[in-house]
Coordinates of C-alpha atoms and ligand atoms in Angstrom, one line a residue:
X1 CA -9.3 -46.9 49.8
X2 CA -12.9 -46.5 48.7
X3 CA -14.2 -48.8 51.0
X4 CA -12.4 -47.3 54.1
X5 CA -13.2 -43.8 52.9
X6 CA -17.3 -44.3 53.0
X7 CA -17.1 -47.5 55.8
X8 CA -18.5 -49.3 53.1
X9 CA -18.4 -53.0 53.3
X10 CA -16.5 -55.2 50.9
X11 CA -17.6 -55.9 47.7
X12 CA -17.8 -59.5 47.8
X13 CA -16.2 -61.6 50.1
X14 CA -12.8 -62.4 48.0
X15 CA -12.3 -58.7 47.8
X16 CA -11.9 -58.6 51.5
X17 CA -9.4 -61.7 51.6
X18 CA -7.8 -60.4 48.5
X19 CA -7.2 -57.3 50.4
X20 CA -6.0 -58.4 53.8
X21 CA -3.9 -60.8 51.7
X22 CA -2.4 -57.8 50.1
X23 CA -1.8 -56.0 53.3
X24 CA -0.4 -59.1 54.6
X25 CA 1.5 -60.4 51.3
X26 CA 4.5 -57.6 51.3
X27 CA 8.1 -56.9 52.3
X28 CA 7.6 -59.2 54.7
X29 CA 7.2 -62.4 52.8
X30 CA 9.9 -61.4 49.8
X31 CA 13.1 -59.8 51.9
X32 CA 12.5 -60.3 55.5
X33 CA 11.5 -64.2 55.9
X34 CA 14.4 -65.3 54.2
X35 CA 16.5 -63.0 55.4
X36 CA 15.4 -63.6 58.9
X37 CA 15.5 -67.0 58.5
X38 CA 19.1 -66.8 57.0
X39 CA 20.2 -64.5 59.9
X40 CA 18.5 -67.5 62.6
X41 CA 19.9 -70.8 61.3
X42 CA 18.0 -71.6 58.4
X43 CA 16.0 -74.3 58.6
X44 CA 15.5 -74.3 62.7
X45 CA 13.6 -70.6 62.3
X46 CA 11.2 -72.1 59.8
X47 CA 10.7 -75.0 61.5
X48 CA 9.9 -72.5 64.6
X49 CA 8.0 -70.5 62.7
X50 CA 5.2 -72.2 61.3
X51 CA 4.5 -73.7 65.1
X52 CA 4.0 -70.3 66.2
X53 CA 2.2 -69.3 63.0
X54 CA -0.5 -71.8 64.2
X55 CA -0.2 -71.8 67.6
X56 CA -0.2 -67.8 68.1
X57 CA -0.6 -66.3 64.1
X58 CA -4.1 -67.7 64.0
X59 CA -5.6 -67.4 66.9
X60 CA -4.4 -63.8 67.1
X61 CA -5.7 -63.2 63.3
X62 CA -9.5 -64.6 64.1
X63 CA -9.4 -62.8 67.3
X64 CA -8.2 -59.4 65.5
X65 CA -11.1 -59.9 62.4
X66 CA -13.6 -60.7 65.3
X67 CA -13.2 -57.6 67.3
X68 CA -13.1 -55.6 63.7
X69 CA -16.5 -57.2 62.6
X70 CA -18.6 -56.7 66.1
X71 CA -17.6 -52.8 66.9
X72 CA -17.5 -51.9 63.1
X73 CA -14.8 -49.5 63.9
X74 CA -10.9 -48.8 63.4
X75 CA -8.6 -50.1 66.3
X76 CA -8.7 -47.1 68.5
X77 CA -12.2 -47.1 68.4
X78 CA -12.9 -50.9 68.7
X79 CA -10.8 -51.1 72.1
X80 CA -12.4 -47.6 73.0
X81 CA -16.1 -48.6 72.6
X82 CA -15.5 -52.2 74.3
X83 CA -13.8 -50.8 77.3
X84 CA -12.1 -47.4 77.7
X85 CA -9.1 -48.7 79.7
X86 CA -7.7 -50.5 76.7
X87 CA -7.7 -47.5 74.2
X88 CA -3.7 -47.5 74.3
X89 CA -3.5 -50.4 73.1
X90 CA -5.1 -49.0 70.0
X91 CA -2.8 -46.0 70.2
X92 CA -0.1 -48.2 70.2
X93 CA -0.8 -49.3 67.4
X94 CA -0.7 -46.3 65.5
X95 CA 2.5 -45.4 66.7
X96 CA 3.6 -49.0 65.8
X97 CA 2.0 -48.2 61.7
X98 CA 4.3 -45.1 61.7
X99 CA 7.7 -46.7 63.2
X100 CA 7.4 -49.9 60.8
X101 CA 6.7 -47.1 57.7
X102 CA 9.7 -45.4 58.2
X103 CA 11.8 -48.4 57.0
X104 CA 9.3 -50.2 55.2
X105 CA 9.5 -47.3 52.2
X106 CA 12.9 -47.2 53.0
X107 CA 13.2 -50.9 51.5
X108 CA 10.5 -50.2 48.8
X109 CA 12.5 -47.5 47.8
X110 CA 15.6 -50.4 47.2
X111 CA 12.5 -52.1 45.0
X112 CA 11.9 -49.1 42.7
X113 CA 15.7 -48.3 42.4
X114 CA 16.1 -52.4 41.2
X115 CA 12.9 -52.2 39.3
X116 CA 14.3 -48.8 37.2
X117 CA 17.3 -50.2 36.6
X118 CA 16.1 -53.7 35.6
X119 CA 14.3 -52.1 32.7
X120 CA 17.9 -50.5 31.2
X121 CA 19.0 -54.3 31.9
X122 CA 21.6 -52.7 35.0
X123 CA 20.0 -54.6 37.5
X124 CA 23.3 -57.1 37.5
X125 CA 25.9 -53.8 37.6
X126 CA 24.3 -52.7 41.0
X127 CA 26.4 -52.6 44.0
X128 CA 24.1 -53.0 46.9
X129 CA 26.1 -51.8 49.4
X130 CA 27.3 -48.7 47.7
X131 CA 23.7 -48.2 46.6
X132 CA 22.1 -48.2 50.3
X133 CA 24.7 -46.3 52.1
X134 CA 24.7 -43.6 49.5
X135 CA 22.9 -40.6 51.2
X136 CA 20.8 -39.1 47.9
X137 CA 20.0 -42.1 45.9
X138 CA 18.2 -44.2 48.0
X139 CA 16.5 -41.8 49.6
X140 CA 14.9 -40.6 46.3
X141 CA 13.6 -43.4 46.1
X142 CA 11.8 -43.7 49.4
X143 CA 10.6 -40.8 48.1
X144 CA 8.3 -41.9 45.5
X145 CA 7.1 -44.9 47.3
X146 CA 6.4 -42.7 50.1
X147 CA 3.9 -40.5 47.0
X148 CA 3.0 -43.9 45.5
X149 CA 1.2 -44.8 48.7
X150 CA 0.0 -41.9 49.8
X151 CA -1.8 -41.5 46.3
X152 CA -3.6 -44.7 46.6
X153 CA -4.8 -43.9 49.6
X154 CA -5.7 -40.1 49.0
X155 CA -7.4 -40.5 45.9
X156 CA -9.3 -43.7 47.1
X157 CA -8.1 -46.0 44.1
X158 CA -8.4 -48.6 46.0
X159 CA -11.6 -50.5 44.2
X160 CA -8.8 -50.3 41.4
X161 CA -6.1 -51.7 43.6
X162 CA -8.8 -54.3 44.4
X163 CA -9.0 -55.1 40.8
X164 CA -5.3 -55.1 39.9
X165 CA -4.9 -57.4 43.1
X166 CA -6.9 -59.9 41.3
X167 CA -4.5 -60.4 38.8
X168 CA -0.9 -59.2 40.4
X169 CA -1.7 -61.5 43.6
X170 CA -1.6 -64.7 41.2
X171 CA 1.0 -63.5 39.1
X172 CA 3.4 -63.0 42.1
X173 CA 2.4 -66.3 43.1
X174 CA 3.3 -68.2 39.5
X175 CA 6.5 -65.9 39.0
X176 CA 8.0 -67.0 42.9
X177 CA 7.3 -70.6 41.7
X178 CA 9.6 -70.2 38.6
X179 CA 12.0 -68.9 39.9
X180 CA 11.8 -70.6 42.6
X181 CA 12.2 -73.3 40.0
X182 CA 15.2 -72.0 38.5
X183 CA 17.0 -71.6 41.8
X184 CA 16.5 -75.2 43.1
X185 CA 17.7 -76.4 39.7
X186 CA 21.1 -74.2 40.0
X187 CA 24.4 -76.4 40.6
X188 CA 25.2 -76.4 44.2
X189 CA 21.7 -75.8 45.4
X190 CA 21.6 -79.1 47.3
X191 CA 23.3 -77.2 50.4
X192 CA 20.9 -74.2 50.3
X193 CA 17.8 -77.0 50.4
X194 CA 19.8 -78.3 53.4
X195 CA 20.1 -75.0 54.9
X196 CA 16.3 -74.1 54.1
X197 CA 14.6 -77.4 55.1
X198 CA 16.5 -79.4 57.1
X199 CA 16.3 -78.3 60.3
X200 CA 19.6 -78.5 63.0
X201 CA 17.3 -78.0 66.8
X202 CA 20.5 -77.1 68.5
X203 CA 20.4 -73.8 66.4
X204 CA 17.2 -72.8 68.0
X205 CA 17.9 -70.6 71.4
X206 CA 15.4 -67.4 72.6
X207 CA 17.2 -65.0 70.2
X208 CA 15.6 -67.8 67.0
X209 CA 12.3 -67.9 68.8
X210 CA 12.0 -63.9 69.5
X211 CA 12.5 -63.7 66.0
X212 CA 9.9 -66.5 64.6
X213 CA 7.8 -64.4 66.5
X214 CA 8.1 -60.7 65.5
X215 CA 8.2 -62.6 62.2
X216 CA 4.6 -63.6 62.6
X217 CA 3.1 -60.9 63.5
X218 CA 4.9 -58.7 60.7
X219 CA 4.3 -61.1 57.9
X220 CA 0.6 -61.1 58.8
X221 CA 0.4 -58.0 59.4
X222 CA -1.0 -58.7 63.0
X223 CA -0.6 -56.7 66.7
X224 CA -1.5 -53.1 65.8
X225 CA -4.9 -53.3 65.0
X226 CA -4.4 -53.6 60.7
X227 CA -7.1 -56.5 60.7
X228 CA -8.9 -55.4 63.5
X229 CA -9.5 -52.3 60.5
X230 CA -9.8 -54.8 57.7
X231 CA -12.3 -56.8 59.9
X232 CA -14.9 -53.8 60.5
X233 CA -15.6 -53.8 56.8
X234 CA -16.9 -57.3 56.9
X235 CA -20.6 -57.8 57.0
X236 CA -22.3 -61.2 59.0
X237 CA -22.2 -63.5 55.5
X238 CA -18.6 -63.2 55.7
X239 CA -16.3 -66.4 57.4
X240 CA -14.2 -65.2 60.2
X241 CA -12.9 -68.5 60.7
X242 CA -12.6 -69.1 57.2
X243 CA -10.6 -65.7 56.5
X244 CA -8.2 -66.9 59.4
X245 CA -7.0 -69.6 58.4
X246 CA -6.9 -68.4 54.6
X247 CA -4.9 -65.3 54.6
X248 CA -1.9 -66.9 56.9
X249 CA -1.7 -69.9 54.7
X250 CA -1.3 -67.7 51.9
X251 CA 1.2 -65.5 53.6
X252 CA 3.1 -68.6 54.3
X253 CA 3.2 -70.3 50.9
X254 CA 4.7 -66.8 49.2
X255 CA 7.2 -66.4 52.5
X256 CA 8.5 -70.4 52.4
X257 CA 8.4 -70.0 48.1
X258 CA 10.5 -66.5 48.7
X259 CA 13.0 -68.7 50.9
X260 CA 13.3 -71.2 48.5
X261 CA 14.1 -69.0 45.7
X262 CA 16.7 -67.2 47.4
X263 CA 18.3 -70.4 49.8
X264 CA 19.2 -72.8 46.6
X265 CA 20.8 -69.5 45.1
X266 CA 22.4 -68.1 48.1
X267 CA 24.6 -71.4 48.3
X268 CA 25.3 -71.9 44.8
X269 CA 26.8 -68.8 44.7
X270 CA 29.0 -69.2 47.6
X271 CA 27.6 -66.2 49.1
X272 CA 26.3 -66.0 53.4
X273 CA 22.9 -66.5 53.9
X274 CA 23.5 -64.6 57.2
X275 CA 24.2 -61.3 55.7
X276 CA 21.2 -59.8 56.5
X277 CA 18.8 -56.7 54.7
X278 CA 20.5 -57.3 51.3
X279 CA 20.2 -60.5 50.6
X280 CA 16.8 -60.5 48.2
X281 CA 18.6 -57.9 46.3
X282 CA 22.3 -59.3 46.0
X283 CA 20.9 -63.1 45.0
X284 CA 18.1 -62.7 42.7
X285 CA 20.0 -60.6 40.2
X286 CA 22.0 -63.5 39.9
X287 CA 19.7 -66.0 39.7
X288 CA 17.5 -63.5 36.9
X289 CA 21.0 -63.6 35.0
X290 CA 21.0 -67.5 34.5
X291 CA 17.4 -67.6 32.8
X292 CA 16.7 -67.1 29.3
X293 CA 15.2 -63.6 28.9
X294 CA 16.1 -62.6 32.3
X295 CA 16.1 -59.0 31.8
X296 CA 12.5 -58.9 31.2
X297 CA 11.7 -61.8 33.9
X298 CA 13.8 -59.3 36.7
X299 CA 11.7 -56.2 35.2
X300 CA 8.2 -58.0 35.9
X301 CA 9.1 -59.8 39.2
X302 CA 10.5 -56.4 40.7
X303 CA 7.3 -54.5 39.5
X304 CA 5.4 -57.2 41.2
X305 CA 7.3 -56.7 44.4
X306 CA 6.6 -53.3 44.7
X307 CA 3.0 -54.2 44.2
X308 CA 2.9 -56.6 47.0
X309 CA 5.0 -54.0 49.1
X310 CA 2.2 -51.0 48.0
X311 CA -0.8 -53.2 49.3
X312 CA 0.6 -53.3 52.6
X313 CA 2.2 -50.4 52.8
X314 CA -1.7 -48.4 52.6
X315 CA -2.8 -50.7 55.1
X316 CA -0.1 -49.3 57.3
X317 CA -0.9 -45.1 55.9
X318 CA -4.8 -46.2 56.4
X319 CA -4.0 -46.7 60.0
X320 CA -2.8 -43.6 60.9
X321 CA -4.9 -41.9 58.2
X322 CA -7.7 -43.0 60.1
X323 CA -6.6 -42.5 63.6
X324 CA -6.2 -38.3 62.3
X325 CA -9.5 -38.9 61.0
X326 CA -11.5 -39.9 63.5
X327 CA -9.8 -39.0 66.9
X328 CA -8.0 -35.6 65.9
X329 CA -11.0 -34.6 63.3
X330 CA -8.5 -33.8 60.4
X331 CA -10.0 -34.3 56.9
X332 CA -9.3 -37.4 55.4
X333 CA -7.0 -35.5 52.6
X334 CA -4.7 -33.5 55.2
X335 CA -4.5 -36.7 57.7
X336 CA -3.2 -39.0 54.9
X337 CA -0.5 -35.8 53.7
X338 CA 0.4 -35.2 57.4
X339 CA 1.1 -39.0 58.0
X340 CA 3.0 -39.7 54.8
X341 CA 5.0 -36.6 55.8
X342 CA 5.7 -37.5 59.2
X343 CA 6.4 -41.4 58.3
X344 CA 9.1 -39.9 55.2
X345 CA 10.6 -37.8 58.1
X346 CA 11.3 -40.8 59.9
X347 CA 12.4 -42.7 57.1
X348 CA 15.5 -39.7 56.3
X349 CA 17.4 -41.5 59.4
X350 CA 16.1 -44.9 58.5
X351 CA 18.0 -44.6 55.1
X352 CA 20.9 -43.1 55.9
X353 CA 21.4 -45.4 58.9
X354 CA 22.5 -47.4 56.1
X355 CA 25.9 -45.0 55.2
X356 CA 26.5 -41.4 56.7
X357 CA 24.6 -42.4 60.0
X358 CA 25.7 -45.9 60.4
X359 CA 27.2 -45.0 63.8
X360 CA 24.6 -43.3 65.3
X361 CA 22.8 -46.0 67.9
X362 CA 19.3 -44.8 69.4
X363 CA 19.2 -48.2 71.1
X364 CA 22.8 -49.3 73.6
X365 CA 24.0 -52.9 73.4
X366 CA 22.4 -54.3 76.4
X367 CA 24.1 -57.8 76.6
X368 CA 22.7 -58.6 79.5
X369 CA 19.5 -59.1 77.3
X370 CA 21.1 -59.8 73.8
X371 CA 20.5 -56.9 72.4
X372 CA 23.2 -55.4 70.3
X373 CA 23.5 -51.4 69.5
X374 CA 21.3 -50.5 67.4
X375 CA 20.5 -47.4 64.7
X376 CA 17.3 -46.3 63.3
X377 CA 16.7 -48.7 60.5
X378 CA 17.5 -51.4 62.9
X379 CA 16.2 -49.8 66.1
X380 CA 12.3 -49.3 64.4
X381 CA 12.3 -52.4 62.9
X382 CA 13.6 -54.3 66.2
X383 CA 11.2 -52.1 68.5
X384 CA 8.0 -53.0 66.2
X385 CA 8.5 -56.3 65.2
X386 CA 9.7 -57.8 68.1
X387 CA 8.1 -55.6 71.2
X388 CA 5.1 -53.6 69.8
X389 CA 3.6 -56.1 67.8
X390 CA 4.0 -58.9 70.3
X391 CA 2.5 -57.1 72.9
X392 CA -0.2 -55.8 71.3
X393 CA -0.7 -59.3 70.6
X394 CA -0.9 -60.6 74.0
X395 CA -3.3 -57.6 74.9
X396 CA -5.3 -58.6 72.3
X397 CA -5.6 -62.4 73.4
X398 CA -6.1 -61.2 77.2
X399 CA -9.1 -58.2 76.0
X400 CA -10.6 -61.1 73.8
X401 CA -10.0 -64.3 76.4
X402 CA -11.1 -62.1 79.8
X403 CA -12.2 -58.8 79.4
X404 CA -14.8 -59.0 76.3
X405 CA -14.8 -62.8 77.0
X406 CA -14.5 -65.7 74.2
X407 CA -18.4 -66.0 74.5
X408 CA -19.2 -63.3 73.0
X409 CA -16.6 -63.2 70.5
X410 CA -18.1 -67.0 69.6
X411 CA -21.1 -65.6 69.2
X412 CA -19.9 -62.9 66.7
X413 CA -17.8 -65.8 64.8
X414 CA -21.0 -67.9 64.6
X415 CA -23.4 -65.1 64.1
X416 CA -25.4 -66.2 66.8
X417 CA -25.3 -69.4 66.9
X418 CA -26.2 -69.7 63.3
X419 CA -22.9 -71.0 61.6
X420 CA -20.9 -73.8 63.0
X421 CA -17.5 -72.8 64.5
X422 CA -16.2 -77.1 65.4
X423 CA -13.1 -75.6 67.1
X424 CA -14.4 -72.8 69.3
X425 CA -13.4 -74.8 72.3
X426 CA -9.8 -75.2 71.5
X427 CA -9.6 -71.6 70.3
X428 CA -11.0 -70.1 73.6
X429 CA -8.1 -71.9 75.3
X430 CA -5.9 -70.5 72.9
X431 CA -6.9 -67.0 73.3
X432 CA -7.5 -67.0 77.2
X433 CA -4.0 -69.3 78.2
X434 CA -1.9 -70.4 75.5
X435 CA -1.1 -67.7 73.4
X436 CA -0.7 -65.4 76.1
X437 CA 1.6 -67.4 78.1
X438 CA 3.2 -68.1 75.3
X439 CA 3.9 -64.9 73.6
X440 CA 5.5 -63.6 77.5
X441 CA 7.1 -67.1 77.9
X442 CA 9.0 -65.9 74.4
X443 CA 9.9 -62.6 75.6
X444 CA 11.2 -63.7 78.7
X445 CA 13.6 -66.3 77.0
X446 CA 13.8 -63.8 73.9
X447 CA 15.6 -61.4 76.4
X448 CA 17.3 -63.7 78.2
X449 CA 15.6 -64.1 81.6
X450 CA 14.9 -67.6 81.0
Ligands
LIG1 N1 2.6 -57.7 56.6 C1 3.2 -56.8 55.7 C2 4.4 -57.5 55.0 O1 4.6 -58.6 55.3 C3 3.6 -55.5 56.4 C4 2.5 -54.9 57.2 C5 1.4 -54.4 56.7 C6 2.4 -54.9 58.6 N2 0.5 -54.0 57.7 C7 1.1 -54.3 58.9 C8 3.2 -55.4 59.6 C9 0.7 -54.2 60.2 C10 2.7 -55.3 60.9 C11 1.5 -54.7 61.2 O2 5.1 -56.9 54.2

């Protein structure tokens, strides 16, 4: 993006929250919430959810932006310069940026295939199932959202991304709200509001909270040093504090809209909202097919999803662009080919996880810990979301709370004492106790050792 490639600043202020919105609007909000949510018991994984969006989302976010804005540098860098020990957590991250790529193209590849055929009105004809565990097909497809990204970020278009964000951003928004509409008004969508909104606690167990959790930190793109990037572009007249309270509750209100586009449908239809990766794709066909000019309606929304999946996807190619760049000394143009290369390597297994390589686990069942055999697909997103992330979460919170200290990251929020920051006392508790504690206290009942 141009501002990364000079370490400009940001235009003006709503280019920078228009842009970490974009990197944390995505995949995340349209097929995995709900289908997360689906997979956890509805209603109880929302409800969980949102307390951890506050409790831990937040707090991580401002702390993340914070560390970006004082060292000015990419994540690497920023826990490099502060204090050498922590560099691996930095590194972490970059491994984390590849791992999450190789199935996030894998599932913006499903996008492009619905978007092509949506515009030769096919989108109802396509078998899902067939479609993802074919070997070629799909993987085509990854294909050209893995060249889609990596030309945004190679030829710098992003001051034209920025521009097009302005008016996709909205227009995601309004089109999630109609059909959102349309679903809640289907026959039979009582039970899917039920399912959606009505929480049952008994459903909620460590496996539902583990869950919430990697949620959080995927949706907002948190844990791997993505807005710790983002946040060294911002110059002192920007509002941390602001930004962190903005760009979650955004998140949130395209996530929860996703769900309750898809819930209402997913029960009017008589079809399982537990059924995992495929159920964005296998509902909203169907709901597309009871509005008046549909066809059209399906080709727009799908173009809008790959939007929203492209502006996070860079954020993810800019992070290991910029590790090559400014740890290895590869030229910006050969780091972002080697990485886009190396992330569609790992996406080959990813997609044909799905099909040919379904039986191939890279992670046992350990039962002991509820984890079930896993393959790649499965495996990378299970390893990211719901270790990596995490982790490099609570890192984050203890480097912020006790290593840098919350002083002087109050210090950088206020700009020296010169803006108000009213709930800098309950965030340094935050940082330094609760959102520590409580990001182990969910691993531990997460993997079943409490
Ligand atoms: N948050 C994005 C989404 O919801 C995905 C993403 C972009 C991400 N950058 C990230 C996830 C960094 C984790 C870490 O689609």
């Amino acid at each position: 993006m141009n501002e990364i490639v000079g370490r400009g600043k940001w235009a003006t202020k709503a280019g920078f929250v228009l842009a970490a919105a974009g990197s944390a609007v995505g995949l995340g909000n349209l097929w995995k919430f709900p289908y997360m949510a689906g997979e956890n018991g509805g209603a109880a994984f929302v409800f969980v959810y949102l307390l951890l969006l506050v409790l831990i989302g937040m707090t991580v976010m401002l702390a993340e932006l914070t560390v970006g804005r004082h060292t000015q540098l990419d994540a690497l860098g920023a826990y490099k310069k502060l204090s050498a020990k922590w560099a691996w957590v930095g590194g972490m991250g970059v491994l984390c940026a590849f791992l999450i790529m190789a199935f996030y193209t894998v599932v913006g590849g499903w996008a492009i295939k619905y978007f092509v055929a949506s515009c030769t009105n096919a989108v109802a004809g396509i078998d899902f199932g067939a479609f993802i565990t074919a070997p070629m097909e799909p993987l085509v497809y990854t294909l050209v959202f893995c060249v889609l990204t990596w030309i945004i970020v190679y030829y710098g278009i992003g001051g034209g991304i920025e521009k097009a964000s302005k008016i996709m951003m909205p227009l995601l928004f309004i089109f999630i709200v109609i059909i959102a509409i349309r679903s809640c008004t289907l026959p039979g969508a009582g039970a899917g509001l039920n399912y959606y909104l009505n929480p049952d606690l008994s459903k909620i167990d460590g496996g539902v909270i583990l869950a919430a959790m990697g949620q959080v930190f995927f949706s907002l793109s948190l844990g791997m040093g993505c807005m710790i990037t983002y946040g060294s572009y911002l110059g002192e007249d920007s509002s941390l504090t602001q930004s962190s309270w903005m760009i979650p509750g955004l998140d949130t209100a395209i996530a929860f809209l996703a769900g309750l586009a898809i819930f209402p449908a997913v029960f009017a239809f008589g079809m399982e909202p537990g059924s995992g990766p495929g159920l964005m794709f296998a509902t909203l066909p169907q709901v597309f097919d009871k509005m008046p000019a549909g066809e059209i309606f399906a080709t727009i929304f799908f173009l809008l999803v790959i939007f929203a999946a492209l502006t996070s996807a860079i954020s993810l190619l800019e992070v290991v662009t910029a590790y090559l760049v400014d740890e290895k000394s590869v030229k910006r143009g050969g780091a972002s080919i080697l990485g886009i290369i190396g992330i569609f390597i790992l996406a080959i297994p990813c997609s044909l996880s799905m099909g040919s390589l379904a039986n191939v686990h890279i992670i046992p069942e350990i039962a002991s810990m509820n984890i079930p055999a896993m393959g790649f697909f499965d495996a990378f997103d299970f390893i990211t979301s719901k270790l990596m992330l995490p982790l490099g979460g609570l890192m984050l919170c203890i480097f912020v709370g006790w290593v840098w200290g919350t002083d002087k990251a109050i210090n950088e929020i206020t700009d020296g004492g010169l803006t108000s920051f009213p709930l800098a006392g309950i965030w340094s508790i935050l940082v330094k106790y609760i959102a520590p504690v409580a990001i182990f206290l969910v691993f531990l009942s997460g993997f079943g050792v409490i």
